Amino acid sequence: MLHALAEWLSQDIRAFNVFGYITLRAVLAALTALAISLLAGPAVIRKLTSYKIGQSVRADGPQSHLAKAGTPTMGGALVLIAILITTLLWADLGNRFVWAVLVVTFGFGVIGWVDDYRKVVHGNPKGLPARSKFLWQSLVGLAAAIYLAFAVSAQGNAQALDLFLAWARTGFDMNLPPKADLIVPFFKNVAYPLGVWGFIVLTYLVIVGSSNAVNLTDGLDGLAIMPAVMVGAALGIFAYVVGNSVYSRYLLFPYIPGAGELLVFCAALAGAGLGFLWFNAYPAEVFMGDVGALALGAALGTVAVIVRQEVVLFIMGGVFVAETLSVMAQVAWFKYTKRRYGEGRRILRMAPLHHHFEQEGWKETQVVVRFWIVSMMLVLFGLSTLKLR
């Protein structure tokens, strides 16, 4: 909104041309989202407390977490509100990628809200049944994957629709332009053509997988939000590069017109996340809940797909990946040993991975800060792929 107003005013007052720069609007977006989170946070926490929207703690979780029962949850709604308001204020609302990311983010946010609501109202830590949650995630993720398969390859929605119709006319057997290839980091000319079906499958896995990975990580005070902020900010830099014809050509990235505007969204995510961390830091006054974790994970996955950095997301989000793999390995090994030996066995003391380190004797704050440090190193490593090619 403010971007459109500045464009209109710039016709008569040249000073307003400065708001046409994405970098300035990204800085203002981060500050705006941070301010909204900090100012609205206390009121949101009081409202959640008055509604008795308290966290239910897993009976099989660490005993030290029982003291957290009753802490207000669903605080992720604060992050989403800050992101929405800020993006609407500072982003170019005519940009198709901005709307695509917003729709996916809030689509997953609604799923998380329903899940949290059931946990709170019914007092059941499991919330929305796993099958129902996965079904709705799949529907949103698949719709986004189909749209992005053609939007990334086109100059606008009209051309994207033409590509979709051409794909249908060929019997759903058509290749996409090279800009839609899977990029392998650290190599200048290594990219793998995916085709439409390959792009859709990969995008679906990235969005749904990222969403659930962040959700699994959100188990300690401040653990998930800070890596999400760091990864989101880094993806914003990639968005700026691939959305700029000069920088993308110089750094050997595909040029994707319009992708640069996602820098504003990523900045809003970072600012909102830092504001939320003020209240989510140990000892947390509010928890993010699935409404925030599922939405932020899906947002990161969607941005990574648009800027063609799925592999880099896997690197920078290494903490999320490790948490997810720890759960998968624990469950698979338990089922296998139970079938083989009649008694389930565990690889870790407790899954996800952060609980394992708690059981090893690490304090909660130690686990969180050390995971932050690992995330920062991985994000810097991912950013190095901008030049090390």
Short mmCIF file of C-alpha atoms in Angstrom, two decimals, residues 75-294:
data_model
loop_
_atom_site.label_atom_id
_atom_site.label_comp_id
_atom_site.label_asym_id
_atom_site.label_seq_id
_atom_site.Cartn_x
_atom_site.Cartn_y
_atom_site.Cartn_z
CA GLY A 75 1.72 -17.03 19.59
CA GLY A 76 2.73 -17.73 16.01
CA ALA A 77 -0.40 -15.80 15.07
CA LEU A 78 1.45 -12.67 16.20
CA VAL A 79 4.26 -13.43 13.74
CA LEU A 80 1.82 -14.02 10.89
CA ILE A 81 -0.11 -10.83 11.58
CA ALA A 82 3.10 -8.81 11.64
CA ILE A 83 4.24 -10.40 8.36
CA LEU A 84 0.89 -9.80 6.68
CA ILE A 85 0.55 -6.15 7.69
CA THR A 86 4.17 -5.37 6.84
CA THR A 87 4.10 -7.12 3.47
CA LEU A 88 0.89 -5.35 2.49
CA LEU A 89 2.44 -2.03 3.49
CA TRP A 90 5.85 -2.26 1.82
CA ALA A 91 5.72 -4.90 -0.93
CA ASP A 92 4.60 -4.47 -4.52
CA LEU A 93 1.10 -5.96 -4.36
CA GLY A 94 1.11 -6.50 -8.11
CA ASN A 95 3.86 -9.08 -7.73
CA ARG A 96 2.63 -12.65 -8.25
CA PHE A 97 5.32 -14.25 -6.11
CA VAL A 98 4.44 -12.13 -3.09
CA TRP A 99 0.85 -13.35 -3.23
CA ALA A 100 1.91 -16.95 -3.84
CA VAL A 101 4.07 -16.96 -0.70
CA LEU A 102 1.39 -15.22 1.36
CA VAL A 103 -1.29 -17.71 0.29
CA VAL A 104 0.91 -20.71 1.11
CA THR A 105 2.04 -19.20 4.42
CA PHE A 106 -1.45 -18.47 5.64
CA GLY A 107 -2.84 -21.69 4.20
CA PHE A 108 -0.48 -23.66 6.40
CA GLY A 109 -1.14 -21.20 9.21
CA VAL A 110 -4.84 -22.07 9.14
CA ILE A 111 -3.98 -25.78 9.35
CA GLY A 112 -1.75 -25.08 12.33
CA TRP A 113 -4.41 -22.94 13.97
CA VAL A 114 -6.95 -25.76 13.77
CA ASP A 115 -4.37 -28.16 15.18
CA ASP A 116 -3.57 -25.81 18.09
CA TYR A 117 -7.24 -25.12 18.72
CA ARG A 118 -7.99 -28.80 19.12
CA LYS A 119 -5.06 -29.20 21.48
CA VAL A 120 -6.26 -26.35 23.64
CA VAL A 121 -10.01 -27.02 23.62
CA HIS A 122 -9.80 -30.78 23.99
CA GLY A 123 -6.60 -30.87 26.02
CA ASN A 124 -5.13 -33.41 23.63
CA PRO A 125 -1.40 -32.86 22.84
CA LYS A 126 -1.86 -34.70 19.51
CA GLY A 127 -4.31 -32.10 18.17
CA LEU A 128 -5.47 -32.56 14.57
CA PRO A 129 -5.19 -36.20 13.48
CA ALA A 130 -1.97 -36.80 11.56
CA ARG A 131 -3.77 -38.02 8.45
CA SER A 132 -6.06 -34.99 8.32
CA LYS A 133 -3.17 -32.61 8.87
CA PHE A 134 -1.10 -34.26 6.15
CA LEU A 135 -4.07 -34.25 3.75
CA TRP A 136 -4.62 -30.50 4.07
CA GLN A 137 -0.90 -29.81 3.89
CA SER A 138 -0.72 -31.88 0.74
CA LEU A 139 -3.61 -30.04 -0.89
CA VAL A 140 -2.09 -26.61 -0.26
CA GLY A 141 1.41 -27.79 -1.14
CA LEU A 142 0.30 -29.47 -4.36
CA ALA A 143 -1.70 -26.43 -5.49
CA ALA A 144 1.33 -24.23 -4.86
CA ALA A 145 3.62 -26.67 -6.68
CA ILE A 146 1.44 -26.71 -9.80
CA TYR A 147 1.23 -22.91 -9.87
CA LEU A 148 4.94 -22.34 -9.27
CA ALA A 149 5.93 -24.85 -11.96
CA PHE A 150 4.68 -22.38 -14.53
CA ALA A 151 4.96 -19.07 -12.65
CA VAL A 152 8.72 -19.47 -12.17
CA SER A 153 9.14 -20.15 -15.88
CA ALA A 154 6.96 -17.26 -17.07
CA GLN A 155 7.11 -13.47 -17.12
CA GLY A 156 3.64 -13.12 -15.62
CA ASN A 157 0.41 -14.91 -14.78
CA ALA A 158 -0.87 -14.68 -18.36
CA GLN A 159 2.22 -16.42 -19.72
CA ALA A 160 2.08 -18.93 -16.88
CA LEU A 161 -1.46 -19.81 -17.91
CA ASP A 162 -0.32 -20.23 -21.52
CA LEU A 163 2.41 -22.61 -20.38
CA PHE A 164 -0.09 -24.61 -18.35
CA LEU A 165 -2.45 -24.92 -21.33
CA ALA A 166 0.44 -25.91 -23.58
CA TRP A 167 1.40 -28.59 -21.04
CA ALA A 168 -2.17 -29.91 -21.10
CA ARG A 169 -2.27 -29.93 -24.91
CA THR A 170 0.91 -32.02 -25.06
CA GLY A 171 -0.67 -34.69 -22.91
CA PHE A 172 1.09 -33.43 -19.77
CA ASP A 173 4.50 -34.11 -21.26
CA MET A 174 6.50 -30.93 -21.66
CA ASN A 175 9.88 -29.60 -20.58
CA LEU A 176 10.32 -26.36 -18.67
CA PRO A 177 12.83 -23.60 -19.46
CA PRO A 178 16.34 -23.97 -17.98
CA LYS A 179 15.55 -21.47 -15.20
CA ALA A 180 13.33 -24.15 -13.63
CA ASP A 181 16.17 -26.69 -13.43
CA LEU A 182 17.44 -28.00 -10.10
CA ILE A 183 20.61 -26.03 -9.32
CA VAL A 184 23.53 -27.82 -7.71
CA PRO A 185 25.48 -25.40 -5.47
CA PHE A 186 29.25 -24.89 -5.80
CA PHE A 187 29.16 -25.85 -9.50
CA LYS A 188 28.82 -23.23 -12.23
CA ASN A 189 27.16 -25.23 -14.95
CA VAL A 190 25.58 -28.18 -13.13
CA ALA A 191 21.79 -28.18 -13.14
CA TYR A 192 19.31 -30.97 -13.69
CA PRO A 193 16.18 -30.56 -15.83
CA LEU A 194 13.15 -31.60 -13.82
CA GLY A 195 10.31 -31.38 -16.31
CA VAL A 196 6.88 -30.32 -15.10
CA TRP A 197 6.21 -33.45 -13.06
CA GLY A 198 9.64 -33.43 -11.47
CA PHE A 199 9.27 -29.75 -10.54
CA ILE A 200 5.85 -30.37 -9.01
CA VAL A 201 7.03 -33.34 -6.96
CA LEU A 202 10.15 -31.56 -5.72
CA THR A 203 8.25 -28.39 -4.85
CA TYR A 204 5.60 -30.35 -2.98
CA LEU A 205 8.25 -32.19 -0.96
CA VAL A 206 10.15 -28.99 -0.18
CA ILE A 207 7.10 -27.04 1.01
CA VAL A 208 5.45 -29.81 3.03
CA GLY A 209 8.78 -31.12 4.28
CA SER A 210 10.00 -27.69 5.41
CA SER A 211 6.71 -27.02 7.17
CA ASN A 212 6.87 -30.21 9.20
CA ALA A 213 10.61 -29.87 9.83
CA VAL A 214 10.20 -26.47 11.50
CA ASN A 215 7.25 -27.82 13.45
CA LEU A 216 9.31 -30.72 14.80
CA THR A 217 12.07 -28.32 15.81
CA ASP A 218 9.71 -26.09 17.76
CA GLY A 219 10.10 -27.92 21.06
CA LEU A 220 12.23 -25.60 23.21
CA ASP A 221 12.01 -21.91 24.04
CA GLY A 222 13.30 -19.95 21.06
CA LEU A 223 14.73 -23.00 19.32
CA ALA A 224 12.81 -22.83 16.04
CA ILE A 225 12.24 -19.11 15.54
CA MET A 226 15.87 -17.98 15.40
CA PRO A 227 17.00 -20.48 12.72
CA ALA A 228 13.85 -19.58 10.77
CA VAL A 229 14.82 -15.89 10.97
CA MET A 230 18.37 -16.59 9.80
CA VAL A 231 17.33 -18.86 6.94
CA GLY A 232 14.58 -16.46 5.89
CA ALA A 233 16.98 -13.51 5.81
CA ALA A 234 19.49 -15.51 3.75
CA LEU A 235 16.80 -16.57 1.28
CA GLY A 236 15.91 -12.90 0.94
CA ILE A 237 19.45 -12.24 -0.29
CA PHE A 238 19.09 -15.03 -2.86
CA ALA A 239 15.74 -13.54 -3.93
CA TYR A 240 17.35 -10.16 -4.49
CA VAL A 241 20.10 -11.73 -6.60
CA VAL A 242 17.91 -13.87 -8.87
CA GLY A 243 15.44 -11.02 -9.27
CA ASN A 244 18.14 -8.67 -10.54
CA SER A 245 19.24 -9.19 -14.13
CA VAL A 246 22.73 -7.79 -13.52
CA TYR A 247 23.56 -9.67 -10.33
CA SER A 248 22.02 -12.93 -11.50
CA ARG A 249 24.04 -12.86 -14.72
CA TYR A 250 27.26 -12.00 -12.89
CA LEU A 251 26.78 -14.74 -10.26
CA LEU A 252 25.53 -17.29 -12.83
CA PHE A 253 22.04 -17.66 -11.40
CA PRO A 254 18.85 -17.86 -13.47
CA TYR A 255 17.12 -14.50 -13.79
CA ILE A 256 13.57 -14.74 -12.45
CA PRO A 257 11.71 -11.45 -12.96
CA GLY A 258 9.75 -10.43 -9.88
CA ALA A 259 11.55 -12.72 -7.46
CA GLY A 260 13.48 -9.80 -5.97
CA GLU A 261 10.31 -8.51 -4.32
CA LEU A 262 10.44 -11.51 -1.99
CA LEU A 263 13.28 -9.72 -0.19
CA VAL A 264 10.60 -7.52 1.37
CA PHE A 265 8.62 -10.58 2.54
CA CYS A 266 11.75 -12.25 3.93
CA ALA A 267 12.70 -9.06 5.76
CA ALA A 268 9.21 -8.91 7.26
CA LEU A 269 9.58 -12.53 8.36
CA ALA A 270 12.94 -11.79 9.98
CA GLY A 271 11.66 -8.70 11.78
CA ALA A 272 8.49 -10.41 13.00
CA GLY A 273 10.49 -13.42 14.13
CA LEU A 274 12.96 -11.32 16.13
CA GLY A 275 10.07 -9.49 17.78
CA PHE A 276 8.46 -12.77 18.71
CA LEU A 277 11.76 -14.05 20.11
CA TRP A 278 11.63 -11.24 22.67
CA PHE A 279 8.72 -13.07 24.29
CA ASN A 280 9.66 -16.62 23.29
CA ALA A 281 13.18 -16.57 24.75
CA TYR A 282 13.76 -18.70 27.84
CA PRO A 283 11.70 -18.73 29.98
CA ALA A 284 9.08 -18.32 27.27
CA GLU A 285 6.05 -16.12 27.93
CA VAL A 286 4.34 -17.57 24.86
CA PHE A 287 4.85 -20.49 22.50
CA MET A 288 4.67 -20.31 18.73
CA GLY A 289 2.42 -23.33 18.27
CA ASP A 290 1.69 -25.09 15.02
CA VAL A 291 0.02 -21.96 13.64
CA GLY A 292 3.45 -20.35 13.47
CA ALA A 293 5.77 -23.31 12.92
CA LEU A 294 3.85 -24.87 10.03
#
